[in-house]
GROMACS .gro file of C-alpha atoms in nm:
model
   87
    1MET     CA    1  -2.271  21.118  -1.571
    2THR     CA    2  -2.159  21.171  -1.210
    3THR     CA    3  -1.982  20.924  -0.980
    4LYS     CA    4  -2.063  21.110  -0.662
    5ALA     CA    5  -2.309  20.977  -0.404
    6PRO     CA    6  -2.627  21.176  -0.372
    7SER     CA    7  -2.666  21.433  -0.099
    8ALA     CA    8  -2.794  21.308   0.239
    9VAL     CA    9  -3.150  21.391   0.321
   10ARG     CA   10  -3.202  21.520   0.690
   11PRO     CA   11  -3.556  21.420   0.804
   12ALA     CA   12  -3.802  21.679   0.941
   13ASP     CA   13  -3.804  21.732   1.313
   14GLU     CA   14  -4.069  21.543   1.512
   15GLY     CA   15  -4.386  21.727   1.542
   16SER     CA   16  -4.313  21.969   1.263
   17LEU     CA   17  -4.565  22.066   1.007
   18GLU     CA   18  -4.388  21.882   0.732
   19ARG     CA   19  -4.380  21.552   0.943
   20VAL     CA   20  -4.754  21.595   1.021
   21ALA     CA   21  -4.848  21.659   0.652
   22TYR     CA   22  -4.656  21.368   0.512
   23ALA     CA   23  -4.775  21.130   0.795
   24SER     CA   24  -5.134  21.214   0.719
   25VAL     CA   25  -5.091  21.067   0.361
   26SER     CA   26  -4.860  20.760   0.459
   27ASP     CA   27  -5.140  20.512   0.445
   28ILE     CA   28  -5.310  20.639   0.134
   29PRO     CA   29  -5.247  20.382  -0.171
   30ALA     CA   30  -5.071  20.549  -0.455
   31ALA     CA   31  -4.949  20.413  -0.776
   32ASP     CA   32  -4.601  20.549  -0.707
   33PRO     CA   33  -4.431  20.685  -0.393
   34HIS     CA   34  -4.368  21.013  -0.585
   35ASP     CA   35  -4.747  21.035  -0.621
   36ARG     CA   36  -4.780  21.008  -0.232
   37ASP     CA   37  -4.495  21.273  -0.195
   38ARG     CA   38  -4.669  21.515  -0.420
   39LEU     CA   39  -4.994  21.462  -0.214
   40GLY     CA   40  -4.795  21.528   0.102
   41TYR     CA   41  -4.657  21.841  -0.026
   42ASN     CA   42  -4.997  21.972  -0.130
   43VAL     CA   43  -5.126  21.889   0.220
   44TRP     CA   44  -4.834  22.073   0.363
   45ARG     CA   45  -4.892  22.375   0.143
   46TRP     CA   46  -5.260  22.369   0.239
   47LEU     CA   47  -5.164  22.357   0.611
   48THR     CA   48  -4.923  22.659   0.581
   49THR     CA   49  -5.145  22.877   0.374
   50ARG     CA   50  -5.514  22.759   0.416
   51ARG     CA   51  -5.608  22.946   0.094
   52ASP     CA   52  -5.813  22.683  -0.067
   53SER     CA   53  -6.004  22.382   0.056
   54LEU     CA   54  -5.821  22.057   0.150
   55GLU     CA   55  -6.044  21.894  -0.141
   56LEU     CA   56  -5.888  22.134  -0.387
   57SER     CA   57  -5.534  22.067  -0.260
   58VAL     CA   58  -5.585  21.699  -0.297
   59LYS     CA   59  -5.712  21.736  -0.661
   60SER     CA   60  -5.443  21.970  -0.762
   61ALA     CA   61  -5.164  21.724  -0.638
   62GLY     CA   62  -5.252  21.511  -0.957
   63ALA     CA   63  -5.156  21.208  -0.764
   64ARG     CA   64  -5.268  20.874  -0.892
   65LEU     CA   65  -5.444  20.723  -0.586
   66GLY     CA   66  -5.580  20.381  -0.527
   67ILE     CA   67  -5.888  20.531  -0.370
   68SER     CA   68  -6.118  20.822  -0.466
   69ASP     CA   69  -6.029  21.185  -0.391
   70GLU     CA   70  -6.325  21.204  -0.144
   71GLU     CA   71  -6.198  20.900   0.039
   72ALA     CA   72  -5.842  21.045   0.049
   73VAL     CA   73  -5.973  21.376   0.189
   74ARG     CA   74  -6.154  21.181   0.458
   75LYS     CA   75  -5.847  20.984   0.553
   76ILE     CA   76  -5.629  21.293   0.570
   77ARG     CA   77  -5.885  21.483   0.780
   78GLU     CA   78  -5.898  21.187   1.022
   79SER     CA   79  -5.523  21.162   1.047
   80LEU     CA   80  -5.474  21.534   1.088
   81ARG     CA   81  -5.736  21.528   1.370
   82ALA     CA   82  -5.556  21.249   1.532
   83GLN     CA   83  -5.227  21.432   1.536
   84GLY     CA   84  -5.400  21.737   1.699
   85VAL     CA   85  -5.429  21.965   1.392
   86THR     CA   86  -5.759  22.182   1.421
   87LEU     CA   87  -5.935  22.180   1.095
   0.00000   0.00000   0.00000
């Protein structure tokens, strides 16, 4: 067991792709904050690679959401458009 404090986390720069991805999932209800973090990571990965569909990225996150995957995809798309991301 350690007695040292955890490392400080530096937030992503304003307007960065990471900030856009995590902001796009911030209002989606999830069972645990870590579920929302996993979803945000998968959206970020989708934005950087665009290999698969956004629907598949949401499903592969495996996040326990309070809404359906289809509703989550709709909300994420709306948020990304509002932030100026072309889909």
